[in-house]
Amino acid sequence: MDVRPFWLAGRPVTGDAELTVTNPYDGRVVAVCSVPTPEQVEEAVAAAAAVRKKAAALPIHVRAEALAHVSRRLAERADEIAHLITAENGKPVFWARGEVGRAVSTFRFAAEETRRLSGETVRLDTEAASAGRLAYVSRVPYGPVLGITPFNFPLNLVAHKVAPAIAAGAPIVLKPAPATPVSSLVLGEILAETDLPEGMFSVLPVPNDRAGTLTEDPRLPVVSFTGSAPVGYAIMDQVPRKHVTLELGGNAAAVVLADADLDRAASRIALFSNYQAGQSCIAVQRVIVEESVHDDFVARLVPAVEALVTGDPADEKTQVGPLVSVEAAERVERWVAEAVSAGARLLTGGTRDGATVAPTVLADVPADAKVSREEVFGPVMIVQRVSGVDEAFAAVNDSRYGLQAGVFTRSLEIAFRANRELEVGGVIIGDVPSYRADQMPYGGVKDSGVGREGIRSAIADLTYEKVMVLTGL
Ligand code: NAD
């Protein structure tokens, strides 16, 4: 098998070691990727630093055209890339196609947003002392960005690092997850077709033990990290003076209130607890159901979960595939067994075959069980019974995480109350917490992180406001 080069300052290069990527479903080798040497990592950072000023001054039409090109090429190569994502990550090809479609949109939104970048003027003559003065405010990139991404969306979460950086006029050095670097290397190929200046992007599949030099390097003043909370906060502690954005984990809740459409709630929750085998930071993990409809709801939920098609992710009909590795699946299996031995009732699932865990529903789970408190990151949900809205919202907030929450209700009053009271970055009314559109602000509170993605918000996070005061007007 040919060794895939990585991207160093826009050029394909090979290093001194190799990384073998395998398919989590059947263990087949998907790709052999070259790994950069420490000297090559240094070269990529130096190139990003060297192009910093040129990047910030890059004309808007050049940025927008490069981003639009990437969007078009991803669309043209969608089928090939979807199959690559399925092979390296194990997510069913149905979901992989969805991910490519989202990355197409993410780059298109960035192209559009770039054309909307503009300054602002602030009248200063509102005070007598500032008569004759006017402020012009523009946004300036902090400088080169280090993007670090997880395995679960190997293309679209990379898109959420790369696209806003280019839009903002910042070079980016990307470190993809070692388990799933292939999609980002293909993205590198497409970026290399654009007119972006040399040094504007590098894609470096460096192993974690070589990543420290990247995070600590002062020439990369921004670290934009998506991944788990322990790793994210360790990086933040390591570089307290950098601009760090953290998109971290969660144990997202879906609330089902008495006025909800129970059939719809059951089918949406069944699917979005298990999509990508539960490996999404906003997969439904905790289902909080109002007492008066609890039994009717569970009677719909369990068959909906059991009807999900589990199996080979390359099969177009498969809805639930393997986890990223056998070790990940074994951990999930252990957590379910721990909950059951502490008194939880298994309503369905709980079995494992290789890296695949059967979609699992638990009830009567003790509050201190790992499946209640931690992020499961597997196809497991727990169902909790509550007396009403007060108790439901308190249960949602009883978590150290706060990414998104879903509330199935038809009441506008409760919707606004949820928006006021739920301690999360996003409240999804009438649907699961797993809903995300790539142009909307997205991010967490509490241990789910700091900063926001979504193209406009990410551009704001990568830049600072600079003011120029004109005098004597
Ligand atoms: P992870 O934290 O293990 O790894 C994330 C990235 O950090 C990988 O590229 C990894 O190689 C890198 N990394 C690990 N140690 C590092 C170090 N010491 N220095 C620099 N980089 C290092 O996460 P994962 O298992 O790949 O992904 C799953 C996690 O990501 C879950 O917690 C999930 O909730 C979270 N996630 C969050 C979002 C979001 O937008 N909030 C989206 C997707 C996934």
Short mmCIF file of C-alpha atoms and ligand atoms in Angstrom, two decimals:
data_model
loop_
_atom_site.label_atom_id
_atom_site.label_comp_id
_atom_site.label_asym_id
_atom_site.label_seq_id
_atom_site.Cartn_x
_atom_site.Cartn_y
_atom_site.Cartn_z
CA MET A 1 0.00 0.00 0.00
CA ASP A 2 1.32 3.46 -0.92
CA VAL A 3 2.31 5.66 1.98
CA ARG A 4 0.17 8.80 2.18
CA PRO A 5 2.20 11.97 2.52
CA PHE A 6 1.22 14.69 4.98
CA TRP A 7 0.95 18.39 4.11
CA LEU A 8 3.78 20.67 5.14
CA ALA A 9 3.23 24.34 4.23
CA GLY A 10 0.96 23.24 1.39
CA ARG A 11 3.33 20.60 -0.04
CA PRO A 12 3.04 16.79 0.16
CA VAL A 13 5.98 15.46 2.18
CA THR A 14 6.97 12.20 3.88
CA GLY A 15 8.66 11.82 7.26
CA ASP A 16 10.58 9.19 9.15
CA ALA A 17 7.79 7.02 10.57
CA GLU A 18 4.45 5.58 9.57
CA LEU A 19 1.02 5.33 11.08
CA THR A 20 -1.25 2.46 10.05
CA VAL A 21 -4.97 3.27 10.04
CA THR A 22 -7.31 0.29 10.37
CA ASN A 23 -11.03 -0.19 9.89
CA PRO A 24 -12.61 -0.65 13.34
CA TYR A 25 -15.25 -2.99 11.94
CA ASP A 26 -13.04 -5.64 10.36
CA GLY A 27 -9.48 -4.65 11.22
CA ARG A 28 -8.50 -4.18 7.55
CA VAL A 29 -5.72 -1.68 6.82
CA VAL A 30 -7.26 1.48 5.40
CA ALA A 31 -4.12 3.56 4.87
CA VAL A 32 -0.52 3.95 5.85
CA CYS A 33 0.20 7.60 6.65
CA SER A 34 3.59 9.20 6.91
CA VAL A 35 4.40 10.87 10.24
CA PRO A 36 6.48 14.08 10.34
CA THR A 37 9.81 14.30 12.08
CA PRO A 38 10.28 16.91 14.83
CA GLU A 39 12.29 18.96 12.28
CA GLN A 40 9.40 18.86 9.82
CA VAL A 41 6.97 19.95 12.54
CA GLU A 42 9.32 22.85 13.22
CA GLU A 43 9.40 23.68 9.50
CA ALA A 44 5.59 23.78 9.33
CA VAL A 45 5.37 26.13 12.32
CA ALA A 46 8.11 28.36 10.92
CA ALA A 47 6.26 28.53 7.57
CA ALA A 48 3.01 29.48 9.31
CA ALA A 49 4.81 32.20 11.27
CA ALA A 50 6.53 33.48 8.13
CA VAL A 51 3.24 33.91 6.24
CA ARG A 52 1.40 35.48 9.19
CA LYS A 53 1.36 39.08 7.91
CA LYS A 54 0.66 38.11 4.32
CA ALA A 55 -2.24 35.93 5.52
CA ALA A 56 -3.78 38.76 7.53
CA ALA A 57 -3.59 41.02 4.46
CA LEU A 58 -4.89 38.39 2.04
CA PRO A 59 -7.60 39.98 -0.13
CA ILE A 60 -11.11 38.87 0.72
CA HIS A 61 -11.74 37.55 -2.80
CA VAL A 62 -8.72 35.23 -2.55
CA ARG A 63 -9.90 33.80 0.80
CA ALA A 64 -13.50 33.47 -0.39
CA GLU A 65 -12.54 31.84 -3.69
CA ALA A 66 -10.25 29.32 -1.95
CA LEU A 67 -13.02 28.39 0.50
CA ALA A 68 -15.61 28.09 -2.28
CA HIS A 69 -13.22 25.88 -4.24
CA VAL A 70 -12.82 23.52 -1.28
CA SER A 71 -16.59 23.35 -0.88
CA ARG A 72 -17.08 22.49 -4.57
CA ARG A 73 -14.32 19.87 -4.63
CA LEU A 74 -15.60 18.17 -1.48
CA ALA A 75 -19.01 17.95 -3.17
CA GLU A 76 -17.44 16.47 -6.32
CA ARG A 77 -15.49 13.88 -4.31
CA ALA A 78 -18.28 13.26 -1.77
CA ASP A 79 -18.79 9.58 -2.46
CA GLU A 80 -15.10 8.69 -2.31
CA ILE A 81 -14.56 10.72 0.88
CA ALA A 82 -17.66 9.28 2.58
CA HIS A 83 -16.31 5.76 2.03
CA LEU A 84 -12.93 6.81 3.42
CA ILE A 85 -14.58 8.21 6.55
CA THR A 86 -16.52 4.97 6.96
CA ALA A 87 -13.35 2.92 6.58
CA GLU A 88 -11.17 4.90 8.98
CA ASN A 89 -13.81 5.75 11.59
CA GLY A 90 -16.37 2.94 11.30
CA LYS A 91 -19.36 5.28 11.01
CA PRO A 92 -22.08 3.97 8.70
CA VAL A 93 -21.78 5.34 5.19
CA PHE A 94 -25.21 6.97 5.55
CA TRP A 95 -23.82 9.18 8.33
CA ALA A 96 -20.48 9.62 6.55
CA ARG A 97 -22.30 11.07 3.53
CA GLY A 98 -24.07 13.43 5.92
CA GLU A 99 -20.73 14.50 7.34
CA VAL A 100 -19.28 15.27 3.90
CA GLY A 101 -22.42 17.24 3.05
CA ARG A 102 -21.97 19.26 6.21
CA ALA A 103 -18.30 19.96 5.41
CA VAL A 104 -19.40 21.19 1.95
CA SER A 105 -21.73 23.61 3.76
CA THR A 106 -19.14 24.59 6.37
CA PHE A 107 -16.70 25.74 3.66
CA ARG A 108 -19.50 27.43 1.70
CA PHE A 109 -20.68 29.31 4.81
CA ALA A 110 -17.10 30.40 5.43
CA ALA A 111 -16.77 31.66 1.84
CA GLU A 112 -19.99 33.65 2.27
CA GLU A 113 -19.04 34.95 5.71
CA THR A 114 -15.65 36.11 4.42
CA ARG A 115 -17.39 38.38 1.95
CA ARG A 116 -19.38 39.88 4.81
CA LEU A 117 -16.30 40.79 6.88
CA SER A 118 -16.30 44.52 7.35
CA GLY A 119 -15.22 47.14 9.80
CA GLU A 120 -17.43 49.20 12.02
CA THR A 121 -17.39 52.88 12.87
CA VAL A 122 -18.19 54.15 16.35
CA ARG A 123 -19.21 57.80 16.76
CA LEU A 124 -17.15 59.23 19.61
CA ASP A 125 -18.72 62.70 19.58
CA THR A 126 -21.44 61.48 21.90
CA GLU A 127 -19.33 63.18 24.61
CA ALA A 128 -18.19 66.78 24.39
CA ALA A 129 -14.63 65.75 25.21
CA SER A 130 -14.53 63.58 22.05
CA ALA A 131 -15.99 66.09 19.62
CA GLY A 132 -14.42 65.74 16.17
CA ARG A 133 -13.35 62.12 16.72
CA LEU A 134 -14.47 58.87 15.11
CA ALA A 135 -13.38 55.29 15.79
CA TYR A 136 -12.87 52.73 13.04
CA VAL A 137 -12.98 49.15 14.39
CA SER A 138 -11.61 46.20 12.45
CA ARG A 139 -10.93 42.56 13.35
CA VAL A 140 -7.33 41.35 13.24
CA PRO A 141 -6.28 37.69 13.50
CA TYR A 142 -4.21 36.83 16.60
CA GLY A 143 -1.97 34.83 14.28
CA PRO A 144 -1.33 31.22 13.27
CA VAL A 145 -3.77 28.69 14.69
CA LEU A 146 -3.05 25.23 15.99
CA GLY A 147 -6.14 23.11 15.31
CA ILE A 148 -6.47 19.82 17.20
CA THR A 149 -9.35 17.52 16.29
CA PRO A 150 -10.95 14.28 17.56
CA PHE A 151 -11.73 11.05 15.74
CA ASN A 152 -15.50 11.20 15.69
CA PHE A 153 -16.03 13.70 12.83
CA PRO A 154 -12.71 13.39 11.01
CA LEU A 155 -13.73 15.76 8.21
CA ASN A 156 -16.33 18.25 9.44
CA LEU A 157 -14.64 19.10 12.73
CA VAL A 158 -11.44 19.66 10.76
CA ALA A 159 -13.48 21.91 8.45
CA HIS A 160 -14.57 23.88 11.54
CA LYS A 161 -10.90 24.60 12.31
CA VAL A 162 -9.59 25.23 8.79
CA ALA A 163 -12.43 27.22 7.19
CA PRO A 164 -12.74 30.00 9.82
CA ALA A 165 -8.95 30.33 10.02
CA ILE A 166 -8.70 30.96 6.28
CA ALA A 167 -11.69 33.31 6.47
CA ALA A 168 -10.05 35.24 9.31
CA GLY A 169 -6.72 35.49 7.48
CA ALA A 170 -4.83 33.17 9.84
CA PRO A 171 -2.47 30.33 8.82
CA ILE A 172 -3.39 26.98 10.36
CA VAL A 173 -1.40 23.97 11.46
CA LEU A 174 -3.78 21.06 11.91
CA LYS A 175 -3.15 18.03 14.10
CA PRO A 176 -5.83 15.43 13.30
CA ALA A 177 -6.68 12.49 15.56
CA PRO A 178 -4.16 9.68 15.03
CA ALA A 179 -6.97 7.11 14.62
CA THR A 180 -8.56 9.01 11.71
CA PRO A 181 -6.11 11.22 9.82
CA VAL A 182 -7.03 10.15 6.28
CA SER A 183 -9.97 12.49 5.61
CA SER A 184 -7.93 15.50 6.70
CA LEU A 185 -5.09 14.46 4.38
CA VAL A 186 -7.58 14.38 1.50
CA LEU A 187 -8.73 17.83 2.56
CA GLY A 188 -5.05 18.85 2.40
CA GLU A 189 -4.98 17.67 -1.24
CA ILE A 190 -7.93 19.91 -2.05
CA LEU A 191 -6.50 22.90 -0.16
CA ALA A 192 -3.30 22.48 -2.18
CA GLU A 193 -5.31 23.13 -5.36
CA THR A 194 -6.16 26.67 -4.21
CA ASP A 195 -4.21 29.92 -4.56
CA LEU A 196 -3.57 30.21 -0.83
CA PRO A 197 0.01 31.30 -0.09
CA GLU A 198 2.68 28.82 0.96
CA GLY A 199 2.61 28.19 4.70
CA MET A 200 -1.11 28.95 5.01
CA PHE A 201 -1.88 25.36 5.97
CA SER A 202 -0.16 22.20 7.17
CA VAL A 203 -1.80 18.90 8.10
CA LEU A 204 0.49 17.01 10.48
CA PRO A 205 -0.57 13.58 11.76
CA VAL A 206 1.75 13.75 14.76
CA PRO A 207 1.30 11.26 17.59
CA ASN A 208 0.22 12.66 20.97
CA ASP A 209 3.68 12.31 22.49
CA ARG A 210 5.06 14.70 19.84
CA ALA A 211 2.15 17.16 20.10
CA GLY A 212 3.49 19.05 23.13
CA THR A 213 5.99 21.00 21.06
CA LEU A 214 3.13 22.24 18.90
CA THR A 215 0.85 23.34 21.74
CA GLU A 216 3.68 25.13 23.54
CA ASP A 217 5.17 26.88 20.51
CA PRO A 218 4.75 30.66 20.94
CA ARG A 219 4.53 31.15 17.17
CA LEU A 220 1.08 29.50 17.31
CA PRO A 221 -0.76 31.98 19.59
CA VAL A 222 -4.15 30.30 19.14
CA VAL A 223 -5.03 26.73 20.09
CA SER A 224 -8.42 25.61 18.86
CA PHE A 225 -9.08 22.22 20.42
CA THR A 226 -11.96 19.78 20.01
CA GLY A 227 -11.77 16.60 22.06
CA SER A 228 -12.16 15.31 25.58
CA ALA A 229 -12.29 17.50 28.68
CA PRO A 230 -9.16 16.10 30.43
CA VAL A 231 -6.95 16.66 27.38
CA GLY A 232 -8.48 20.06 26.62
CA TYR A 233 -8.02 21.42 30.15
CA ALA A 234 -4.49 19.98 30.36
CA ILE A 235 -3.60 21.95 27.22
CA MET A 236 -5.20 25.11 28.64
CA ASP A 237 -3.17 24.72 31.86
CA GLN A 238 -0.03 24.20 29.80
CA VAL A 239 -0.46 27.45 27.83
CA PRO A 240 -2.45 29.88 30.00
CA ARG A 241 -1.38 32.92 27.98
CA LYS A 242 -2.58 31.63 24.62
CA HIS A 243 -6.03 32.11 23.13
CA VAL A 244 -7.44 28.66 23.74
CA THR A 245 -10.87 27.53 22.62
CA LEU A 246 -12.11 24.20 23.91
CA GLU A 247 -14.97 22.21 22.37
CA LEU A 248 -15.27 19.33 24.82
CA GLY A 249 -17.52 16.50 25.83
CA GLY A 250 -20.97 16.11 27.33
CA ASN A 251 -23.67 13.75 28.56
CA ALA A 252 -26.50 15.46 26.74
CA ALA A 253 -30.07 15.28 27.98
CA ALA A 254 -33.36 15.08 26.10
CA VAL A 255 -36.45 16.08 28.07
CA VAL A 256 -39.82 14.59 27.10
CA LEU A 257 -42.72 16.54 28.62
CA ALA A 258 -46.35 15.49 28.85
CA ASP A 259 -47.43 17.61 25.85
CA ALA A 260 -44.82 16.12 23.49
CA ASP A 261 -45.51 14.06 20.38
CA LEU A 262 -44.35 10.78 21.93
CA ASP A 263 -43.90 8.88 18.65
CA ARG A 264 -41.65 11.55 17.23
CA ALA A 265 -39.71 11.93 20.49
CA ALA A 266 -39.15 8.17 20.71
CA SER A 267 -37.91 7.80 17.15
CA ARG A 268 -35.63 10.86 17.29
CA ILE A 269 -34.16 9.85 20.66
CA ALA A 270 -33.65 6.23 19.56
CA LEU A 271 -31.74 7.37 16.48
CA PHE A 272 -29.71 10.16 18.03
CA SER A 273 -28.58 8.22 21.06
CA ASN A 274 -27.11 5.68 18.67
CA TYR A 275 -25.97 7.62 15.61
CA GLN A 276 -22.25 7.13 15.13
CA ALA A 277 -22.56 4.48 17.83
CA GLY A 278 -23.15 7.27 20.36
CA GLN A 279 -19.76 8.81 19.61
CA SER A 280 -20.92 12.38 19.37
CA CYS A 281 -20.48 15.03 22.03
CA ILE A 282 -24.23 15.77 21.72
CA ALA A 283 -25.55 12.21 21.37
CA VAL A 284 -28.54 11.67 23.66
CA GLN A 285 -27.28 10.03 26.84
CA ARG A 286 -29.85 11.05 29.47
CA VAL A 287 -33.58 10.84 28.69
CA ILE A 288 -35.69 12.71 31.24
CA VAL A 289 -39.38 11.90 30.99
CA GLU A 290 -42.40 13.43 32.74
CA GLU A 291 -44.12 10.86 34.94
CA SER A 292 -47.58 11.04 33.34
CA VAL A 293 -46.23 9.90 29.94
CA HIS A 294 -43.25 7.87 31.12
CA ASP A 295 -44.61 4.38 30.55
CA ASP A 296 -46.24 5.25 27.20
CA PHE A 297 -43.00 6.83 26.06
CA VAL A 298 -40.79 3.91 27.11
CA ALA A 299 -43.21 1.53 25.38
CA ARG A 300 -42.45 3.41 22.14
CA LEU A 301 -38.75 3.99 22.78
CA VAL A 302 -37.56 0.43 23.32
CA PRO A 303 -39.02 -0.97 20.05
CA ALA A 304 -37.64 2.06 18.18
CA VAL A 305 -34.17 1.29 19.56
CA GLU A 306 -34.49 -2.40 18.77
CA ALA A 307 -35.53 -1.58 15.19
CA LEU A 308 -32.24 0.20 14.45
CA VAL A 309 -30.15 -1.64 11.88
CA THR A 310 -26.78 -2.55 13.39
CA GLY A 311 -23.92 -4.02 11.43
CA ASP A 312 -21.38 -3.42 8.66
CA PRO A 313 -20.90 0.36 8.32
CA ALA A 314 -20.22 -0.01 4.59
CA ASP A 315 -23.77 -1.28 4.10
CA GLU A 316 -26.06 1.57 3.00
CA LYS A 317 -28.83 0.32 5.31
CA THR A 318 -26.75 0.22 8.51
CA GLN A 319 -27.69 2.84 11.12
CA VAL A 320 -25.40 1.76 13.97
CA GLY A 321 -21.84 0.60 13.32
CA PRO A 322 -18.84 -0.18 15.51
CA LEU A 323 -17.14 2.11 17.98
CA VAL A 324 -13.73 3.43 17.06
CA SER A 325 -11.94 0.45 18.62
CA VAL A 326 -12.52 -2.79 20.49
CA GLU A 327 -11.04 -1.13 23.62
CA ALA A 328 -13.62 1.67 23.42
CA ALA A 329 -16.42 -0.91 23.08
CA GLU A 330 -15.08 -2.93 26.03
CA ARG A 331 -15.08 0.20 28.19
CA VAL A 332 -18.72 0.92 27.30
CA GLU A 333 -19.64 -2.70 28.03
CA ARG A 334 -17.93 -2.41 31.44
CA TRP A 335 -19.77 0.80 32.32
CA VAL A 336 -23.15 -0.81 31.46
CA ALA A 337 -22.30 -3.89 33.56
CA GLU A 338 -21.25 -1.66 36.50
CA ALA A 339 -24.59 0.19 36.34
CA VAL A 340 -26.55 -3.09 36.20
CA SER A 341 -24.67 -4.53 39.16
CA ALA A 342 -25.46 -1.32 41.07
CA GLY A 343 -29.19 -1.86 40.48
CA ALA A 344 -29.97 -0.46 37.00
CA ARG A 345 -32.51 -2.29 34.82
CA LEU A 346 -31.45 -3.21 31.30
CA LEU A 347 -34.42 -2.53 28.99
CA THR A 348 -32.55 -3.61 25.85
CA GLY A 349 -29.00 -4.09 24.55
CA GLY A 350 -25.95 -4.43 26.77
CA THR A 351 -24.14 -6.90 24.50
CA ARG A 352 -20.93 -6.49 22.50
CA ASP A 353 -19.54 -8.11 19.38
CA GLY A 354 -15.99 -6.96 18.65
CA ALA A 355 -16.10 -3.17 18.45
CA THR A 356 -19.90 -3.10 18.09
CA VAL A 357 -22.10 -2.50 21.14
CA ALA A 358 -25.83 -3.19 20.80
CA PRO A 359 -27.99 -0.06 21.26
CA THR A 360 -28.66 -0.03 24.98
CA VAL A 361 -31.39 1.46 27.18
CA LEU A 362 -31.07 1.51 30.98
CA ALA A 363 -33.62 2.51 33.63
CA ASP A 364 -33.39 3.06 37.41
CA VAL A 365 -29.73 3.95 37.10
CA PRO A 366 -28.07 5.10 40.36
CA ALA A 367 -27.17 8.80 40.19
CA ASP A 368 -23.49 8.11 40.80
CA ALA A 369 -23.07 5.48 38.06
CA LYS A 370 -20.57 6.37 35.33
CA VAL A 371 -23.32 6.11 32.69
CA SER A 372 -25.16 8.88 34.57
CA ARG A 373 -22.31 11.21 35.43
CA GLU A 374 -19.58 10.74 32.82
CA GLU A 375 -19.61 10.92 29.05
CA VAL A 376 -20.40 7.39 27.79
CA PHE A 377 -19.44 8.06 24.15
CA GLY A 378 -21.21 4.86 23.16
CA PRO A 379 -24.72 3.71 22.15
CA VAL A 380 -26.16 3.86 25.65
CA MET A 381 -28.99 5.95 27.09
CA ILE A 382 -30.48 6.09 30.56
CA VAL A 383 -34.15 6.89 31.16
CA GLN A 384 -35.11 8.96 34.21
CA ARG A 385 -38.65 9.59 35.48
CA VAL A 386 -39.45 13.11 36.80
CA SER A 387 -42.57 14.69 38.33
CA GLY A 388 -42.70 17.74 36.07
CA VAL A 389 -40.83 20.65 34.46
CA ASP A 390 -39.06 21.80 37.67
CA GLU A 391 -37.57 18.41 38.34
CA ALA A 392 -36.80 17.85 34.65
CA PHE A 393 -34.77 21.03 34.31
CA ALA A 394 -32.99 20.39 37.62
CA ALA A 395 -32.05 16.92 36.30
CA VAL A 396 -30.65 18.41 33.07
CA ASN A 397 -28.53 20.81 35.10
CA ASP A 398 -27.31 18.06 37.43
CA SER A 399 -24.24 17.49 35.29
CA ARG A 400 -20.75 18.87 35.16
CA TYR A 401 -21.24 19.25 31.40
CA GLY A 402 -23.36 21.75 29.49
CA LEU A 403 -23.18 21.49 25.72
CA GLN A 404 -26.74 21.25 24.40
CA ALA A 405 -30.11 20.03 25.70
CA GLY A 406 -33.25 19.01 23.81
CA VAL A 407 -36.78 19.63 25.08
CA PHE A 408 -39.77 17.94 23.48
CA THR A 409 -42.65 20.29 24.22
CA ARG A 410 -45.24 22.24 22.24
CA SER A 411 -45.37 25.09 24.75
CA LEU A 412 -43.71 28.37 23.83
CA GLU A 413 -43.73 29.38 27.48
CA ILE A 414 -41.78 26.26 28.49
CA ALA A 415 -39.44 26.78 25.54
CA PHE A 416 -38.45 30.22 26.81
CA ARG A 417 -38.21 28.92 30.35
CA ALA A 418 -35.87 26.17 29.15
CA ASN A 419 -33.77 28.79 27.40
CA ARG A 420 -33.54 30.78 30.64
CA GLU A 421 -32.92 27.91 33.03
CA LEU A 422 -30.90 25.22 31.28
CA GLU A 423 -27.15 25.54 31.83
CA VAL A 424 -26.03 24.68 28.31
CA GLY A 425 -24.65 26.39 25.21
CA GLY A 426 -27.66 25.44 23.07
CA VAL A 427 -31.31 24.58 23.78
CA ILE A 428 -33.08 22.62 21.04
CA ILE A 429 -36.85 22.84 21.33
CA GLY A 430 -38.90 20.06 19.74
CA ASP A 431 -35.90 17.90 18.97
CA VAL A 432 -32.88 16.05 20.33
CA PRO A 433 -29.82 17.89 21.76
CA SER A 434 -27.87 16.34 18.88
CA TYR A 435 -29.12 18.91 16.35
CA ARG A 436 -26.35 21.09 14.99
CA ALA A 437 -26.32 23.33 11.95
CA ASP A 438 -22.86 24.44 10.92
CA GLN A 439 -23.60 28.15 10.71
CA MET A 440 -25.06 28.45 14.22
CA PRO A 441 -22.98 29.28 17.31
CA TYR A 442 -21.96 26.02 18.92
CA GLY A 443 -20.13 25.30 22.16
CA GLY A 444 -20.52 24.58 25.83
CA VAL A 445 -20.56 25.92 29.36
CA LYS A 446 -19.25 24.25 32.54
CA ASP A 447 -16.84 21.39 31.68
CA SER A 448 -18.00 21.32 28.06
CA GLY A 449 -15.55 24.05 27.13
CA VAL A 450 -14.98 27.69 26.31
CA GLY A 451 -15.42 29.62 23.07
CA ARG A 452 -17.79 29.05 20.19
CA GLU A 453 -17.64 27.45 16.79
CA GLY A 454 -20.02 28.05 13.90
CA ILE A 455 -18.29 30.10 11.24
CA ARG A 456 -19.14 33.62 12.40
CA SER A 457 -18.45 32.85 16.06
CA ALA A 458 -15.22 31.03 15.24
CA ILE A 459 -13.94 33.97 13.18
CA ALA A 460 -14.68 36.21 16.17
CA ASP A 461 -12.75 33.81 18.45
CA LEU A 462 -9.71 33.84 16.13
CA THR A 463 -9.53 37.63 15.91
CA TYR A 464 -9.43 40.68 18.14
CA GLU A 465 -11.06 44.07 17.69
CA LYS A 466 -8.58 46.77 16.80
CA VAL A 467 -9.59 50.37 17.04
CA MET A 468 -8.24 53.34 15.08
CA VAL A 469 -9.31 56.77 16.29
CA LEU A 470 -9.52 59.57 13.72
CA THR A 471 -9.05 63.03 15.18
CA GLY A 472 -9.87 66.52 13.94
CA LEU A 473 -12.96 65.68 11.91
P1 NAD B 1 -9.11 13.17 22.80
O1 NAD B 1 -9.20 14.27 23.77
O2 NAD B 1 -8.53 11.89 23.21
O3 NAD B 1 -8.25 13.65 21.53
C1 NAD B 1 -8.57 14.82 20.79
C2 NAD B 1 -7.34 15.27 20.04
O4 NAD B 1 -6.34 15.68 20.98
C3 NAD B 1 -6.69 14.19 19.19
O5 NAD B 1 -6.19 14.77 17.99
C4 NAD B 1 -5.54 13.74 20.07
O6 NAD B 1 -4.51 13.16 19.33
C5 NAD B 1 -5.13 15.05 20.67
N1 NAD B 1 -4.30 14.96 21.89
C6 NAD B 1 -4.34 14.01 22.85
N2 NAD B 1 -3.42 14.27 23.80
C7 NAD B 1 -2.82 15.42 23.43
C8 NAD B 1 -1.80 16.23 24.01
N3 NAD B 1 -1.24 15.90 25.16
N4 NAD B 1 -1.42 17.34 23.36
C9 NAD B 1 -2.00 17.70 22.20
N5 NAD B 1 -2.96 16.98 21.61
C10 NAD B 1 -3.38 15.86 22.21
O7 NAD B 1 -10.58 13.00 22.18
P2 NAD B 1 -11.11 11.89 21.17
O8 NAD B 1 -11.23 10.61 21.89
O9 NAD B 1 -10.38 11.96 19.87
O10 NAD B 1 -12.57 12.50 20.87
C11 NAD B 1 -13.65 12.29 21.69
C12 NAD B 1 -13.92 13.48 22.57
O11 NAD B 1 -14.11 14.65 21.78
C13 NAD B 1 -15.19 13.33 23.37
O12 NAD B 1 -15.00 13.77 24.68
C14 NAD B 1 -16.17 14.24 22.63
O13 NAD B 1 -17.24 14.69 23.41
C15 NAD B 1 -15.27 15.34 22.21
N6 NAD B 1 -15.88 16.10 21.12
C16 NAD B 1 -16.33 17.37 21.34
C17 NAD B 1 -16.94 18.08 20.32
C18 NAD B 1 -17.44 19.49 20.50
O14 NAD B 1 -17.60 20.19 19.51
N7 NAD B 1 -17.69 19.93 21.71
C19 NAD B 1 -17.09 17.49 19.08
C20 NAD B 1 -16.64 16.18 18.89
C21 NAD B 1 -16.01 15.51 19.91
#
